[in-house]
Coordinates of C-alpha atoms and ligand atoms in Angstrom, one line a residue:
X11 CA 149.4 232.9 62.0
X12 CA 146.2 233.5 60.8
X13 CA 143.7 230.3 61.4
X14 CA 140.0 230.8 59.4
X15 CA 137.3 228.3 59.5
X16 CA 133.6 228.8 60.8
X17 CA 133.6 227.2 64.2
X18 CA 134.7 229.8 66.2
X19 CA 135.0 227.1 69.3
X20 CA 137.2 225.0 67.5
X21 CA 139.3 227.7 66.1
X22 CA 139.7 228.7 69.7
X23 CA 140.9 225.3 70.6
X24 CA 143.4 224.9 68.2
X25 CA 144.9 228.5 68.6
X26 CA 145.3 226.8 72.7
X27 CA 147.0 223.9 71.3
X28 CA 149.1 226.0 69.0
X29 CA 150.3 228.4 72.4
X30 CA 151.3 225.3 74.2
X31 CA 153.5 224.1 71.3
X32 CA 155.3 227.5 70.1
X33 CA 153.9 230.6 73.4
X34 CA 155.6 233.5 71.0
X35 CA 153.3 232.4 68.2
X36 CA 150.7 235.7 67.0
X37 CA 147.5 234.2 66.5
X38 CA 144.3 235.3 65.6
X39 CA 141.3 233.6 64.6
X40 CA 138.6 234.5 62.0
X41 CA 135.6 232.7 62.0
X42 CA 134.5 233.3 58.1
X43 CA 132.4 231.1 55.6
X44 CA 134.3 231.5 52.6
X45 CA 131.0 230.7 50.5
X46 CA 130.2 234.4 51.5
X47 CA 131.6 236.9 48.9
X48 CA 130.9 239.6 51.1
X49 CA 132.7 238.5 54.3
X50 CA 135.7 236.8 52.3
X51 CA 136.4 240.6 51.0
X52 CA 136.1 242.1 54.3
X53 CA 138.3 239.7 55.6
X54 CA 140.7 240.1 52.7
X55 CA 140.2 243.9 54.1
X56 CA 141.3 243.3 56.4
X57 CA 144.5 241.5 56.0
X58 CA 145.3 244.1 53.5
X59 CA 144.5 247.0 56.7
X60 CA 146.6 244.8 59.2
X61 CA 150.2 245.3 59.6
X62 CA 150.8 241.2 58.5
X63 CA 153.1 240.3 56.2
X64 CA 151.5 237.2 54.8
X65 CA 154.8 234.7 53.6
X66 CA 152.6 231.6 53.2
X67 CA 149.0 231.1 52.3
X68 CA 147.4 227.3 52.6
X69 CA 144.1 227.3 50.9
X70 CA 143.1 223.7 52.8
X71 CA 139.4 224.0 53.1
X72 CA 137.6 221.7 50.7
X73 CA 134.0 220.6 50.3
X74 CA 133.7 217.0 48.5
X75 CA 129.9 215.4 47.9
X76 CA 129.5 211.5 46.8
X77 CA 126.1 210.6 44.6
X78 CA 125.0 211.1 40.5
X79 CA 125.5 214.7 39.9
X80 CA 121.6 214.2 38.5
X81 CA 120.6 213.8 42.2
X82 CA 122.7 216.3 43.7
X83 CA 121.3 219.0 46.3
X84 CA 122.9 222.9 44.0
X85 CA 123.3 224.2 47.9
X86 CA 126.2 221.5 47.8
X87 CA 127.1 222.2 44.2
X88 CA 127.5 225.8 44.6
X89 CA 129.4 225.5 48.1
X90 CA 131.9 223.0 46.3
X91 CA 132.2 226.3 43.7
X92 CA 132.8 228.9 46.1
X93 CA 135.0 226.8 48.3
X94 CA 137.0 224.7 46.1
X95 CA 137.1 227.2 43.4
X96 CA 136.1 231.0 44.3
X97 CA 137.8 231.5 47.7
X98 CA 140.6 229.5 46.6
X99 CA 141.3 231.8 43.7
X100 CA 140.4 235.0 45.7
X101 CA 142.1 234.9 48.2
X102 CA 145.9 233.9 46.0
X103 CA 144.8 237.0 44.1
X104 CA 144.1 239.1 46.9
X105 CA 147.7 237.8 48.4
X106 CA 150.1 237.9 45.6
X107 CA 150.4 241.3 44.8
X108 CA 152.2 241.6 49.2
X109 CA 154.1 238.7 48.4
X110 CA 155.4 240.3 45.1
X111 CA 156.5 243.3 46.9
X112 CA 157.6 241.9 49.5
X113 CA 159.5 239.5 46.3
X114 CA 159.2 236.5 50.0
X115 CA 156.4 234.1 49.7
X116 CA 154.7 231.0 49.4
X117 CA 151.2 229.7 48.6
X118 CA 150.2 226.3 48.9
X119 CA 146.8 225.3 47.1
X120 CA 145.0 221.9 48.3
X121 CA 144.3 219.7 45.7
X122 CA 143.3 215.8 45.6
X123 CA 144.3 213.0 43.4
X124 CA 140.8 213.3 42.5
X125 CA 141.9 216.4 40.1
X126 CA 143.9 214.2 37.9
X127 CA 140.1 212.3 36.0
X128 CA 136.9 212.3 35.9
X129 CA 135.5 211.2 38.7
X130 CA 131.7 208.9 38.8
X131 CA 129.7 210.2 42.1
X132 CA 131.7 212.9 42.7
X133 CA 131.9 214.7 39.4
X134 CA 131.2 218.3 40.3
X135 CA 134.6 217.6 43.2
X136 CA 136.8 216.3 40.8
X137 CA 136.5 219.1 38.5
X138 CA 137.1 221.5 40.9
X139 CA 140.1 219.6 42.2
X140 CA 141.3 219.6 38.6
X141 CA 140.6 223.6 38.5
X142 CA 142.9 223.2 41.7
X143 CA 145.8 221.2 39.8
X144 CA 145.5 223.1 36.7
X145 CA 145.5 226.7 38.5
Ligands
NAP16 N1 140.3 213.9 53.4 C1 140.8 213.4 52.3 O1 140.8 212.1 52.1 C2 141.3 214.3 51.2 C3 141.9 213.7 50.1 C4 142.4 214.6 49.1 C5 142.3 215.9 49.3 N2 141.7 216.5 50.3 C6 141.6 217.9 50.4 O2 142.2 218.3 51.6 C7 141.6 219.5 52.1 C8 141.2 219.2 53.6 O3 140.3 218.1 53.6 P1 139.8 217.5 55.0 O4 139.4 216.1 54.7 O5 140.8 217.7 56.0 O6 138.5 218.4 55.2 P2 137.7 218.5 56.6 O7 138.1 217.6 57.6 O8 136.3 218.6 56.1 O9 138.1 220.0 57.0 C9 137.8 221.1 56.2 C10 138.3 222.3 56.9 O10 137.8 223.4 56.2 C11 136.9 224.3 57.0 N3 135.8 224.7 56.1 C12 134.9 223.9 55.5 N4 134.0 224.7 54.9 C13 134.3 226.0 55.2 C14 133.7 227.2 54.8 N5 132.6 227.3 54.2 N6 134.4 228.4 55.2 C15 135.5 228.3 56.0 N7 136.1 227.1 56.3 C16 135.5 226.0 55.9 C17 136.5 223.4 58.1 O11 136.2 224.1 59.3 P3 134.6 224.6 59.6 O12 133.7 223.4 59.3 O13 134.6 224.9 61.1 O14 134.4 225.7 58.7 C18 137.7 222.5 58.3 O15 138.6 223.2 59.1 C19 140.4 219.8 51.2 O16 140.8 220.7 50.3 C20 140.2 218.4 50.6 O17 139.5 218.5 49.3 C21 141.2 215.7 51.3

């Protein structure tokens, strides 16, 4: 099992918490920000490098924001984009092609009910949550 988030600590204490439940589970953690192109392909890398057959992908991380898109900071706009969207879509893409060969796998893509309309205060969300469904 793979676990990838940024806080290193906290990926640390759930790999603990994943040992006490299942000891034979192989773990590893990578700290990654998946808004960064550049280390989202070397860690894509390095999947592809390791010996891991990946059988199931969960593209869970989501960024949501709440206000008038008018008033909205981009940072937030564009980290919705490369979470919700980018890395989302990377990543199956990078995965597929093992899971073809390998003709075993599963990927499960996190979406929201907010995919299914158009959203007030949270327009830029929705609409990637609806990129989500549709995809
Ligand atoms: N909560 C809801 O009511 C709800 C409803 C419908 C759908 N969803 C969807 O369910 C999924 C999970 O939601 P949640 O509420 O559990 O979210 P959450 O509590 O905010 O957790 C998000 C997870 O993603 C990681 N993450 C966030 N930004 C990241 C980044 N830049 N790079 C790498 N990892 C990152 C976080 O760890 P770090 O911060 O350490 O990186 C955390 O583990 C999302 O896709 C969300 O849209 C949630």
């Amino acid at each position: 099992m793979v676990l990838v988030a940024r806080r290193n600590d906290r990926l640390a204490a759930l790999q603990s918490e994943l040992k006490v439940i299942n000891p034979k589970l192989e773990l590893f953690s990578r700290p990654l920000d998946l808004r960064d192109k550049d280390e989202l392909e070397r860690f894509c890398d390095w999947l592809d490098e390791s010996d891991l057959a990946i059988d199931v992908l969960i593209n869970n991380a989501g960024l949501g924001d709440h206000g008038p898109f008018v008033d909205c900071e981009w940072e937030r706009v564009n980290s919705m984009l490369q979470i919700n969207v980018y890395a989302l879509t990377y990543l199956t893409f990078r995965v597929l092609p093992k899971m073809r060969k390998a003709r075993c796998g599963a990927i499960l893509n996190v979406s929201s009910i907010a995919s299914l309309l158009p959203l007030p205060n949270s327009a830029v969300y929705a609409a990637t949550k609806a990129y989500v469904t549709s995809f």
